[in-house]
Amino acid sequence: MQMNFEALSRAATEARGLAMDAVQASQSGHLGLPLGCAEIGAVLYGYLLRHNPDQPRWINRDYFILSAGHGSMFLYAWLNLSGYDVSVEDIKRFRQLHSKTPGHPEYFETPGVECTTGPLGQGVGNAVGVAMAAKMAEAHFNTSDHRIFDQHIFCLAGDGCLQEGISAEASAFAGHFGLDNLILIYDSNAITLDAMAKQTQSEDTRKRYEAYGFNTQEIQGDDMQEFLDACNIAKERDNGKPQFIIIHTLAGKGIPEIEGTAKAHGEAGAKYVDAARKRLGLPDERYFVSKETREYFAEHKDKLLADFARWEKTWEGWREKNPEKARALDDAIDKKVPQDLLEKIPAFPSDAKLATRKAGGEVLQPIAKAMPNLISGSADLYGSTMNYIKDSGDFTRDNPGGRNIRFGIREHGMCAILNGVSYHGIFRASGATFLVFSDYARPSIRLAALARLPNIYIFTHDSIGVGEDGPTHQPVETVSALRLIRHLDVIRPADPEETAGAFVAACERIDGPTLLALTRQNVPMLNEIDAKLRREGVRRGGYIAKQESAPLDLIILSCGSELQHALAAAKELGAGTRVVSMPCMERFNREAEEYREEVLPKKCRRRVAIEAGVPEIWYQYVGLDGKVIGLHRFGLSAPGAEVMKEFGIDAQHVVDAARSLS
Ligand SMILES: Cc1ncc(C[n+]2csc(CCOP(=O)(O)OP(=O)(O)O)c2C)c(N)n1
């Protein structure tokens, strides 16, 4: 079928009108991209994208990811025209309380929004992750008779996205791993927010992307035929190269007072909207969409649904011939976790002396067997993070089914790519690095939490116990800072059995990300706590590790490698001492009031906490009457045990603190 230029030009004009009206009404938001890229939207949503507005999460849809999330009205306008559940009424409420049209696109708020974007560059990383997951899905599920996955991933990025380092990390990864299903569209409109782009960039972006291993093309963005041709060339190239299309556009096109200038960027154009609408031939009626445009998109949707029905036939044939694969895919989509996952992990010998990272590596193997959709990457630190799935190979161009991802030294890119994998919805994404470098990845972790993606972060070397590498590598404030991210569970297990519980808790949690903070150094098995309790206690976040044997008069709280000191101190502090293991504050805080009261009865206010990190967060449990043994400074370069001793992270300091309580 030929592309209908007349209908799509009309739609582009009306999409411009929707953006102008919404931005004018809310007196906020960005006009530049929605106006400048209207023809791109028309070609993508009116012709090219293979999707199903009635089933926004259809597993074999093409993706469109708006990395330049500030241009959200672009997305909302095209979703409305395409027949997604985004009404004109929703658009009228652009940027208003509890609307489906928030300032920046949010995954859970709006049907058809694929990723939460806004922090520039993030969408590029997400798109790379989706493209990788799509390649993996092809490898895991397609057969020679049935191709149920053959997706293309389109991503629209601006100067800001490509200036941010995260897009460089992710793009280099995409080039290296040959993600030729990725089509990155660079909206080169020569402006950024403050000024003309040339005031801050002079690189040759096209050459940069060629150097990453992309095929590149350069066209005029408002020429629909040129854009269509470029996309068709990009789609047909199965040559192991991701595709980069530079589109030259005029930001704010349609409002001459601001067109092509930095003023086009935000809502400055709103005051010229009335005249601009007239010039575009739009009637006075606000949020106008013509009958012709509605009819065009209704017809186009019929065609999309017919394509979808054809795919469904392939899908049914595939299911019939491949019942095991079909079951595995159903489970993956439902994020099912075997009920007996914990039992699948063998008990650790009671005399083991292992770092929790090493225990984690052992725990991961049976889990990976039981969860074939789990993937496990590392930012060039498998040797230290120990999370390599031994039964599977590396993900490579030649082996896209490999479940181990070598991300290179790209923590931020890794975490944005993991987000993309989770958005794709089939593989359980996990990735590893040193915990202290979570700072390099924090924006992506925060977005995973905001979008409630079930990522698993296996972050090791979790305290000053790192030792000789010194303060640059020793987390001090990092664990607590991560605990402050809403919806992120941070689990810091104390010994190998708690580590088993922590991994299972992470896999079982599907409504948000979980970060496992594991030690570099060996820890003893805490055999005085029943092994079952150690494993299962983690699920509740905090539990009574040692029950007092006389009336309760002191509670010691701890987690991770310091729980051993709490237990040792309790021996000296008398029969009325209780020890609470608190591997995950977020889980504990979600428990019912009765359980929390059972573990930490209010009547006992003599409390001490110990953790080799900043102390502040523990005051929520020890209160004004309690004491916290922690660190008030950065660490030191020396053997880990000596650093711990130097800072008083030991049982004796717990004993002294407890005795000093009134
Ligand atoms: C990480 C990040 N830093 C800063 C911003 C604020 N911001 C939003 S848009 C923008 C300028 C983007 O310029 P460009 O990508 O060229 O977008 P365009 O001007 O084409 O709309 C800035 C700095 C942001 N959203 N994210």
XYZ file of C-alpha atoms and ligand atoms in Angstrom:
688
model
C 0.000 0.000 0.000
C 1.244 3.459 -0.936
C 1.674 6.092 1.720
C -1.152 8.667 1.573
C 0.722 11.963 1.683
C -2.332 14.151 1.708
C -3.871 12.409 4.693
C -0.612 12.306 6.596
C 0.218 15.973 5.934
C -3.189 16.864 7.290
C -2.591 14.681 10.317
C 0.792 16.327 10.899
C -0.846 19.753 10.887
C -3.525 18.606 13.313
C -0.935 16.955 15.576
C 0.820 20.324 15.648
C -2.494 21.869 16.644
C -2.970 19.383 19.489
C 0.494 20.149 20.835
C -0.031 23.909 20.576
C -3.390 23.761 22.322
C -2.183 21.526 25.134
C 0.946 23.560 25.803
C -0.990 26.793 25.617
C -3.633 25.503 28.030
C -1.181 24.236 30.596
C 1.201 27.141 30.032
C 4.013 24.649 30.329
C 5.632 21.908 28.313
C 7.697 21.834 25.159
C 6.584 22.828 21.702
C 9.838 22.554 19.754
C 9.947 18.816 19.098
C 6.231 18.119 18.614
C 6.096 20.843 15.985
C 9.462 20.109 14.408
C 8.943 16.363 14.138
C 5.253 16.231 13.205
C 5.966 14.667 9.788
C 8.098 11.978 11.461
C 5.181 11.121 13.726
C 2.838 10.985 10.743
C 5.036 8.505 8.863
C 5.729 6.345 11.912
C 2.268 6.207 13.453
C 0.317 6.669 10.262
C 2.176 4.166 8.118
C 5.353 2.474 9.241
C 5.114 1.153 12.779
C 3.734 -2.343 13.235
C 1.734 -2.179 16.423
C -1.721 -2.770 17.838
C -3.373 0.170 19.601
C -5.897 -2.239 21.161
C -3.086 -4.323 22.648
C -0.332 -1.868 23.491
C 1.840 -4.615 24.985
C 1.621 -7.022 22.047
C 4.886 -8.929 22.328
C 5.967 -8.607 18.713
C 5.196 -4.929 18.234
C 7.667 -2.448 16.880
C 8.758 -0.009 19.546
C 8.801 3.731 19.375
C 10.757 5.261 22.238
C 10.810 9.010 22.708
C 14.171 9.575 24.336
C 13.655 13.331 24.127
C 10.909 12.921 26.709
C 10.350 16.655 27.109
C 8.591 16.483 23.743
C 5.897 14.336 25.342
C 3.053 16.084 23.512
C 4.464 14.580 20.326
C 3.773 11.144 21.745
C 0.377 11.928 23.227
C -0.864 13.469 19.981
C 0.167 10.481 17.887
C -1.143 7.971 20.399
C -4.476 9.748 20.316
C -4.620 9.804 16.530
C -3.551 6.147 16.317
C -6.430 4.979 18.469
C -4.705 4.274 21.776
C -6.661 4.864 24.939
C -5.486 8.470 25.115
C -8.471 10.697 24.462
C -8.728 14.354 23.536
C -10.029 14.835 27.083
C -6.771 13.296 28.322
C -4.804 15.694 26.150
C -6.818 18.603 27.519
C -5.451 17.604 30.926
C -1.810 17.701 29.754
C 0.487 17.988 32.783
C -2.426 18.104 35.270
C -2.903 16.105 38.450
C -3.448 12.371 37.866
C -3.778 12.787 34.117
C -2.737 10.213 31.535
C -0.596 12.905 29.973
C 2.130 13.766 32.496
C 4.926 16.234 31.762
C 7.278 13.479 30.668
C 6.217 10.062 29.353
C 5.686 7.508 32.108
C 5.473 3.813 31.407
C 2.664 3.027 33.826
C 0.525 6.081 33.177
C -0.241 6.005 29.484
C -1.106 3.143 27.104
C 1.394 3.179 24.266
C 4.197 4.808 26.243
C 7.009 2.259 26.100
C 9.496 3.759 28.547
C 9.679 6.406 31.218
C 11.886 9.082 29.686
C 12.857 12.654 30.446
C 16.367 12.469 31.809
C 18.016 12.917 28.433
C 19.799 9.955 26.881
C 17.964 7.411 28.992
C 15.643 6.449 26.148
C 18.617 5.670 23.916
C 19.891 3.247 26.551
C 16.416 1.774 26.934
C 16.077 1.351 23.179
C 19.380 -0.526 23.066
C 18.112 -2.780 25.859
C 14.825 -3.431 24.078
C 16.724 -4.178 20.866
C 18.998 -6.603 22.697
C 16.023 -8.304 24.357
C 14.298 -8.568 20.983
C 17.390 -10.306 19.550
C 17.402 -12.634 22.543
C 13.708 -13.374 22.121
C 14.320 -14.302 18.470
C 17.107 -16.645 19.524
C 15.174 -18.268 22.355
C 11.765 -18.634 20.746
C 11.761 -18.403 16.934
C 11.998 -21.661 15.019
C 12.801 -22.382 11.395
C 9.060 -22.766 10.752
C 7.754 -19.875 12.809
C 9.129 -16.390 13.260
C 7.114 -15.037 16.126
C 9.606 -12.274 16.923
C 10.900 -9.833 14.327
C 10.682 -6.415 15.925
C 12.193 -3.084 15.007
C 13.022 -0.579 17.669
C 12.717 3.090 16.733
C 14.078 5.721 19.055
C 13.848 9.492 18.627
C 16.671 11.376 20.321
C 17.722 15.014 20.301
C 21.001 16.840 20.740
C 20.620 16.578 24.503
C 20.263 12.795 24.386
C 23.373 12.468 22.287
C 25.379 14.887 24.387
C 24.722 12.832 27.497
C 27.385 10.187 28.083
C 24.849 7.444 28.664
C 23.895 7.403 24.991
C 27.541 7.016 24.039
C 27.887 4.002 26.338
C 24.716 2.406 25.047
C 25.384 3.204 21.382
C 28.900 1.775 21.515
C 27.378 -1.371 23.007
C 24.729 -1.538 20.265
C 27.359 -1.150 17.575
C 29.653 -3.737 19.078
C 26.929 -6.319 19.491
C 25.430 -5.641 16.074
C 21.891 -4.690 17.077
C 20.650 -4.098 13.547
C 17.025 -4.051 14.695
C 17.673 -0.648 16.270
C 16.837 2.504 14.313
C 18.041 5.589 16.130
C 16.598 8.807 14.743
C 18.586 11.904 15.614
C 16.473 15.052 15.584
C 19.176 17.506 14.611
C 17.400 20.821 14.934
C 20.473 22.852 15.853
C 19.062 24.046 19.170
C 19.176 22.987 22.790
C 17.469 24.630 25.735
C 19.619 27.654 26.443
C 21.089 28.328 23.077
C 21.950 27.175 19.600
C 23.499 23.732 19.754
C 26.673 24.973 18.067
C 27.538 26.858 21.239
C 28.117 23.554 22.992
C 28.864 20.997 20.301
C 31.080 20.855 17.276
C 31.696 17.161 16.887
C 30.681 15.344 13.737
C 27.940 13.187 15.214
C 27.464 11.227 12.015
C 31.110 10.202 11.999
C 30.873 9.354 15.686
C 28.022 6.958 14.996
C 29.835 5.490 12.021
C 32.750 4.863 14.350
C 30.420 3.047 16.754
C 29.529 0.718 13.892
C 26.187 2.200 12.808
C 24.990 2.706 9.248
C 24.146 6.355 8.901
C 21.826 8.386 6.684
C 21.044 12.103 6.683
C 17.795 13.626 5.438
C 15.360 16.512 5.749
C 12.993 15.592 8.571
C 9.888 17.255 7.147
C 10.127 15.366 3.870
C 7.913 12.368 4.481
C 9.076 10.493 1.401
C 12.738 10.927 2.328
C 12.053 9.771 5.861
C 10.057 6.783 4.702
C 12.787 5.768 2.251
C 15.439 6.112 4.939
C 13.427 3.994 7.361
C 12.770 1.342 4.739
C 16.463 1.137 3.926
C 17.197 0.912 7.663
C 14.616 -1.809 8.204
C 15.826 -3.918 5.325
C 19.447 -3.855 6.360
C 20.063 -7.030 8.309
C 23.767 -6.411 8.175
C 24.778 -6.474 11.808
C 24.790 -2.697 12.019
C 22.380 -0.574 13.985
C 20.907 2.271 11.987
C 21.314 5.990 12.561
C 19.115 8.462 10.699
C 19.886 12.137 11.096
C 16.824 14.243 10.426
C 17.248 17.971 10.009
C 14.177 19.627 11.431
C 13.002 23.083 12.363
C 12.176 23.214 16.066
C 8.823 24.854 16.681
C 7.880 24.675 12.978
C 4.665 26.566 12.396
C 5.314 29.414 14.838
C 7.579 31.782 12.895
C 8.289 33.963 15.943
C 10.235 31.160 17.576
C 10.970 28.630 14.818
C 14.511 27.366 14.741
C 15.582 29.245 17.852
C 16.175 28.137 21.431
C 12.887 29.855 22.305
C 11.092 27.131 20.353
C 12.135 24.759 23.000
C 9.741 25.323 25.891
C 6.370 27.025 26.109
C 7.564 30.446 24.928
C 5.717 29.917 21.666
C 2.387 29.567 23.440
C 1.574 33.254 23.132
C 1.806 33.080 19.329
C -0.393 30.038 19.024
C -3.594 31.763 17.926
C -1.988 33.284 14.856
C 0.008 30.132 14.158
C -3.116 27.980 14.169
C -4.756 30.283 11.628
C -1.733 30.181 9.348
C -1.773 26.397 9.474
C -5.410 26.463 8.393
C -6.715 25.054 11.643
C -10.233 26.126 12.639
C -10.923 28.042 15.847
C -12.034 24.866 17.595
C -9.301 23.825 20.033
C -7.942 20.266 19.941
C -9.342 19.943 16.460
C -9.014 16.659 14.608
C -10.797 16.455 11.266
C -13.192 13.732 10.282
C -10.820 12.863 7.437
C -7.930 12.287 9.813
C -10.040 10.156 12.111
C -11.193 8.141 9.119
C -7.674 7.712 7.838
C -6.428 6.385 11.182
C -9.486 4.161 11.620
C -8.691 2.558 8.264
C -5.042 2.316 9.119
C -5.922 0.626 12.375
C -7.996 -1.958 10.490
C -4.917 -2.722 8.451
C -2.799 -3.005 11.606
C -5.351 -5.348 13.133
C -5.338 -7.486 9.985
C -1.512 -7.701 10.230
C -1.888 -8.600 13.864
C -4.400 -11.336 13.035
C -1.918 -12.766 10.511
C 0.759 -12.788 13.200
C -1.657 -14.485 15.581
C -1.993 -17.347 13.110
C 1.771 -17.803 13.104
C 1.712 -17.553 16.878
C -0.937 -20.257 17.206
C 0.934 -22.527 14.809
C 4.098 -21.967 16.809
C 2.360 -22.769 20.093
C 0.945 -25.969 18.724
C 4.268 -27.183 17.416
C 6.362 -25.972 20.344
C 4.404 -26.492 23.565
C 7.496 -26.360 25.777
C 8.737 -23.125 24.324
C 5.205 -21.747 24.567
C 5.042 -22.604 28.252
C 8.429 -21.030 28.850
C 7.359 -17.861 27.057
C 4.049 -17.673 28.951
C 5.920 -18.040 32.240
C 8.423 -15.404 31.196
C 5.723 -12.914 30.225
C 3.859 -13.577 33.496
C 7.170 -13.221 35.371
C 6.496 -16.549 37.032
C 9.034 -17.744 39.547
C 9.061 -21.413 40.631
C 7.381 -21.710 44.015
C 10.110 -23.959 45.321
C 12.979 -21.765 44.194
C 14.430 -21.533 47.688
C 14.496 -25.321 48.052
C 16.388 -25.637 44.796
C 19.371 -23.942 46.387
C 21.526 -26.464 48.266
C 22.377 -25.693 51.896
C 25.853 -24.310 52.495
C 28.182 -26.429 54.675
C 27.940 -25.145 58.225
C 31.709 -24.584 58.363
C 31.842 -22.598 55.110
C 33.643 -19.294 55.182
C 32.600 -17.435 52.096
C 32.169 -13.903 50.887
C 28.498 -13.266 50.169
C 29.474 -12.431 46.564
C 30.908 -15.946 46.252
C 27.822 -17.418 47.894
C 25.775 -15.356 45.428
C 27.606 -16.917 42.500
C 26.724 -20.357 43.840
C 23.118 -19.444 44.550
C 22.725 -18.003 41.063
C 23.390 -21.318 39.299
C 20.315 -23.311 40.433
C 18.197 -20.163 40.116
C 19.343 -19.664 36.532
C 18.469 -23.296 35.790
C 14.984 -22.830 37.225
C 14.449 -19.458 35.510
C 15.552 -19.772 31.889
C 14.537 -16.173 31.218
C 17.015 -14.782 33.754
C 19.970 -12.984 32.209
C 23.029 -11.893 34.137
C 25.413 -9.192 33.003
C 28.471 -7.553 34.437
C 30.280 -4.296 33.738
C 33.627 -6.011 33.122
C 33.773 -7.472 36.612
C 32.540 -11.053 36.369
C 35.772 -12.152 38.024
C 34.819 -10.148 41.099
C 31.039 -10.016 41.002
C 30.911 -13.770 40.336
C 27.495 -13.716 38.679
C 28.317 -15.620 35.506
C 25.669 -18.207 34.560
C 27.846 -21.235 34.018
C 25.369 -23.220 31.938
C 25.021 -20.471 29.368
C 27.455 -18.655 27.124
C 28.002 -14.994 26.377
C 25.475 -12.929 24.464
C 27.268 -12.189 21.191
C 26.404 -11.453 17.565
C 26.741 -15.152 16.830
C 25.108 -16.327 20.019
C 22.207 -13.968 20.787
C 20.732 -16.646 23.042
C 23.637 -16.302 25.506
C 22.461 -15.192 28.922
C 25.665 -13.545 30.132
C 26.104 -9.992 28.957
C 29.521 -8.410 28.862
C 28.575 -4.766 29.214
C 32.111 -3.454 29.222
C 32.997 -0.689 31.645
C 29.674 1.074 31.153
C 27.698 1.034 34.415
C 25.229 3.731 33.437
C 24.732 2.209 30.025
C 24.349 -1.223 31.590
C 21.583 -0.112 33.912
C 19.694 1.774 31.188
C 19.997 -1.304 28.959
C 18.705 -3.494 31.797
C 15.723 -1.148 31.999
C 15.149 -1.704 28.297
C 15.257 -5.463 28.779
C 12.614 -5.154 31.487
C 10.458 -2.871 29.349
C 10.581 -5.543 26.662
C 8.940 -7.763 29.246
C 10.310 -11.253 28.625
C 13.718 -11.564 30.238
C 14.493 -10.967 33.900
C 17.334 -8.500 33.853
C 20.211 -8.649 36.285
C 23.538 -6.883 36.175
C 26.589 -6.469 38.337
C 29.344 -4.094 39.292
C 31.071 -2.829 42.429
C 28.532 -1.276 44.744
C 30.386 2.016 44.957
C 29.921 2.466 41.202
C 26.174 2.419 41.590
C 26.706 6.180 41.696
C 27.643 5.961 38.021
C 24.354 4.196 37.325
C 22.048 5.811 39.844
C 19.847 7.745 37.365
C 18.943 4.504 35.601
C 18.336 2.702 38.892
C 16.047 5.530 39.974
C 14.089 5.263 36.740
C 13.790 1.483 37.151
C 12.297 2.157 40.569
C 9.954 4.842 39.240
C 8.769 2.548 36.428
C 8.673 -0.417 38.830
C 10.877 -2.605 36.656
C 11.832 -5.917 38.287
C 15.572 -5.569 37.701
C 18.072 -7.284 39.955
C 21.331 -5.518 40.733
C 24.110 -7.763 42.015
C 26.441 -5.186 43.490
C 29.456 -6.433 45.387
C 32.267 -4.997 47.523
C 29.688 -3.401 49.754
C 31.660 -1.635 52.505
C 35.052 -0.600 53.853
C 35.591 -4.361 54.062
C 36.796 -3.953 50.447
C 40.123 -3.125 52.024
C 43.250 -2.248 50.079
C 41.555 -0.525 47.122
C 40.844 2.273 49.556
C 38.237 4.993 49.924
C 37.505 5.425 46.208
C 36.264 1.840 46.169
C 34.770 1.612 49.659
C 31.060 2.394 49.892
C 30.300 4.446 53.006
C 27.190 6.457 52.229
C 26.280 4.443 49.142
C 24.116 1.728 50.684
C 22.025 4.201 52.652
C 21.755 6.523 49.669
C 20.342 3.639 47.646
C 17.897 2.842 50.438
C 16.451 6.309 49.936
C 15.298 5.516 46.393
C 11.588 4.756 46.627
C 10.446 1.328 45.347
C 14.025 0.035 45.354
C 14.638 -2.834 47.761
C 18.220 -2.939 49.033
C 19.125 -6.279 50.568
C 22.400 -6.673 52.430
C 22.587 -10.318 53.513
C 24.753 -11.391 56.428
C 25.930 -14.845 55.403
C 25.541 -17.407 52.594
C 22.128 -18.641 53.768
C 20.757 -15.119 53.960
C 22.266 -14.625 50.520
C 20.162 -17.523 49.218
C 17.083 -15.874 50.720
C 18.079 -12.521 49.236
C 18.410 -13.827 45.672
C 15.056 -15.588 45.896
C 13.376 -12.503 47.351
C 14.803 -10.476 44.459
C 13.481 -12.944 41.875
C 10.081 -13.116 43.530
C 9.640 -9.370 43.587
C 8.125 -8.331 40.281
C 6.771 -4.894 41.107
C 10.080 -3.109 41.443
C 13.832 -3.492 41.413
C 15.980 -5.170 44.050
C 19.615 -4.456 44.759
C 21.769 -7.074 46.446
C 24.704 -5.634 48.386
C 27.298 -8.368 48.777
C 30.643 -8.530 50.517
C 34.044 -8.845 49.004
C 35.419 -10.376 52.199
C 34.614 -13.727 53.762
C 31.945 -13.888 56.426
C 31.301 -16.733 58.869
C 28.226 -18.942 58.677
C 25.898 -17.645 61.383
C 24.945 -21.119 62.537
C 23.428 -19.970 65.789
C 20.495 -18.737 63.710
C 18.470 -21.585 62.231
C 19.327 -21.890 58.513
C 15.663 -21.890 57.468
C 15.098 -18.716 59.445
C 18.103 -17.049 57.818
C 16.743 -17.857 54.372
C 13.135 -17.033 55.009
C 13.696 -14.124 57.355
C 15.089 -12.121 54.457
C 11.698 -12.174 52.747
C 10.287 -10.101 55.604
C 13.234 -7.736 55.584
C 13.936 -7.998 59.293
C 13.551 -10.798 61.786
C 14.542 -11.885 65.266
C 17.901 -13.570 64.766
C 18.465 -14.253 68.435
C 15.597 -14.329 70.878
C 16.241 -13.088 74.427
C 15.931 -15.707 77.160
C 15.049 -13.253 79.930
C 12.757 -10.200 79.933
C 13.725 -8.047 76.963
C 15.951 -5.104 77.888
C 18.104 -4.468 74.814
C 17.779 -4.821 71.023
C 20.787 -4.894 68.722
C 20.107 -4.388 65.039
C 22.447 -5.049 62.170
C 22.828 -6.450 58.681
C 25.412 -7.726 56.247
C 28.922 -8.451 57.451
C 28.278 -6.699 60.786
C 25.528 -9.045 61.993
C 28.274 -11.323 63.314
C 29.361 -8.513 65.676
C 25.811 -8.006 66.914
C 25.557 -11.706 67.732
C 28.950 -11.761 69.446
C 28.082 -8.689 71.514
C 24.764 -10.203 72.586
C 26.647 -13.040 74.239
C 28.299 -10.565 76.558
C 25.294 -8.401 77.154
C 23.105 -10.807 79.008
C 20.011 -12.893 78.575
C 17.655 -9.949 78.008
C 19.375 -9.059 74.704
C 17.659 -9.610 71.390
C 19.417 -9.455 68.016
C 17.457 -8.363 64.966
C 18.809 -9.057 61.524
C 17.670 -6.303 59.168
C 18.904 -7.229 55.677
C 16.247 -5.146 53.930
C 14.695 -2.084 55.540
C 12.207 -1.538 52.720
C 10.763 -5.045 53.042
C 10.573 -4.759 56.804
C 8.856 -1.392 56.578
C 6.212 -2.883 54.274
C 5.366 -5.571 56.840
C 2.214 -5.235 58.909
C 2.386 -3.123 62.044
C 1.878 -6.235 64.242
C 4.898 -7.976 62.783
C 7.082 -4.910 63.132
C 5.929 -4.530 66.726
C 6.673 -8.198 67.353
C 10.254 -7.764 66.114
C 10.862 -4.302 67.548
C 8.483 -3.833 70.509
C 8.037 -0.145 71.261
C 8.406 -0.735 74.958
C 12.082 -1.606 74.529
C 13.877 1.631 73.786
C 17.376 0.503 74.678
C 18.633 -0.169 71.183
C 21.972 -0.249 69.359
C 22.566 -0.639 65.631
C 25.815 -1.383 63.841
C 26.662 -1.081 60.164
C 29.920 -0.267 58.388
C 28.416 2.800 56.735
C 26.847 6.143 57.556
C 24.591 5.793 60.591
C 21.691 8.165 59.966
C 19.190 5.776 58.426
C 19.311 3.440 61.454
C 17.813 6.070 63.736
C 14.375 5.168 62.347
C 14.789 1.979 64.403
C 16.894 2.992 67.393
C 15.188 6.342 68.018
C 16.498 9.194 70.103
C 17.395 6.951 72.996
C 19.462 4.535 70.935
C 22.963 4.505 69.516
C 24.366 3.665 66.123
C 27.856 2.440 65.429
C 28.785 3.473 61.941
C 31.139 5.632 59.932
C 31.341 9.394 59.825
C 34.044 9.662 57.213
C 35.375 8.011 54.057
C 37.354 4.809 54.415
C 41.049 4.031 54.267
C 43.371 1.998 52.113
C 44.509 -1.012 54.149
C 43.529 -4.648 54.580
C 39.752 -4.759 55.178
C 39.893 -6.250 58.659
C 42.287 -3.510 59.759
C 40.059 -0.788 58.346
C 37.065 -2.251 60.200
C 39.100 -2.308 63.415
C 40.380 1.225 62.897
C 36.800 2.506 62.730
C 35.539 0.446 65.625
C 33.229 -1.782 63.638
C 33.334 -4.703 66.048
C 31.505 -6.428 68.882
C 33.334 -4.539 71.625
C 31.988 -1.205 70.420
C 28.476 -2.630 70.435
C 28.970 -3.805 73.997
C 30.335 -0.413 75.080
C 27.493 1.451 73.382
C 24.888 -0.798 74.974
C 26.390 -0.335 78.413
C 26.381 3.416 77.976
C 22.614 3.462 77.411
C 20.560 4.507 80.377
C 19.733 14.619 32.058
C 18.961 15.864 31.711
N 19.570 17.061 31.823
C 18.876 18.195 31.556
C 17.564 18.152 31.190
C 16.768 19.435 30.969
N 16.497 19.602 29.529
C 15.351 19.218 28.997
S 15.323 19.431 27.330
C 16.874 20.092 27.337
C 17.532 20.528 26.046
C 17.492 19.443 25.064
O 17.919 19.861 23.815
P 17.575 18.933 22.587
O 17.845 17.528 22.924
O 18.261 19.494 21.386
O 16.019 19.037 22.474
P 15.205 20.006 21.521
O 15.792 21.339 21.707
O 15.405 19.501 20.159
O 13.798 19.880 21.997
C 17.381 20.129 28.615
C 18.728 20.645 28.947
C 16.980 16.877 31.102
N 15.693 16.709 30.779
N 17.698 15.756 31.338
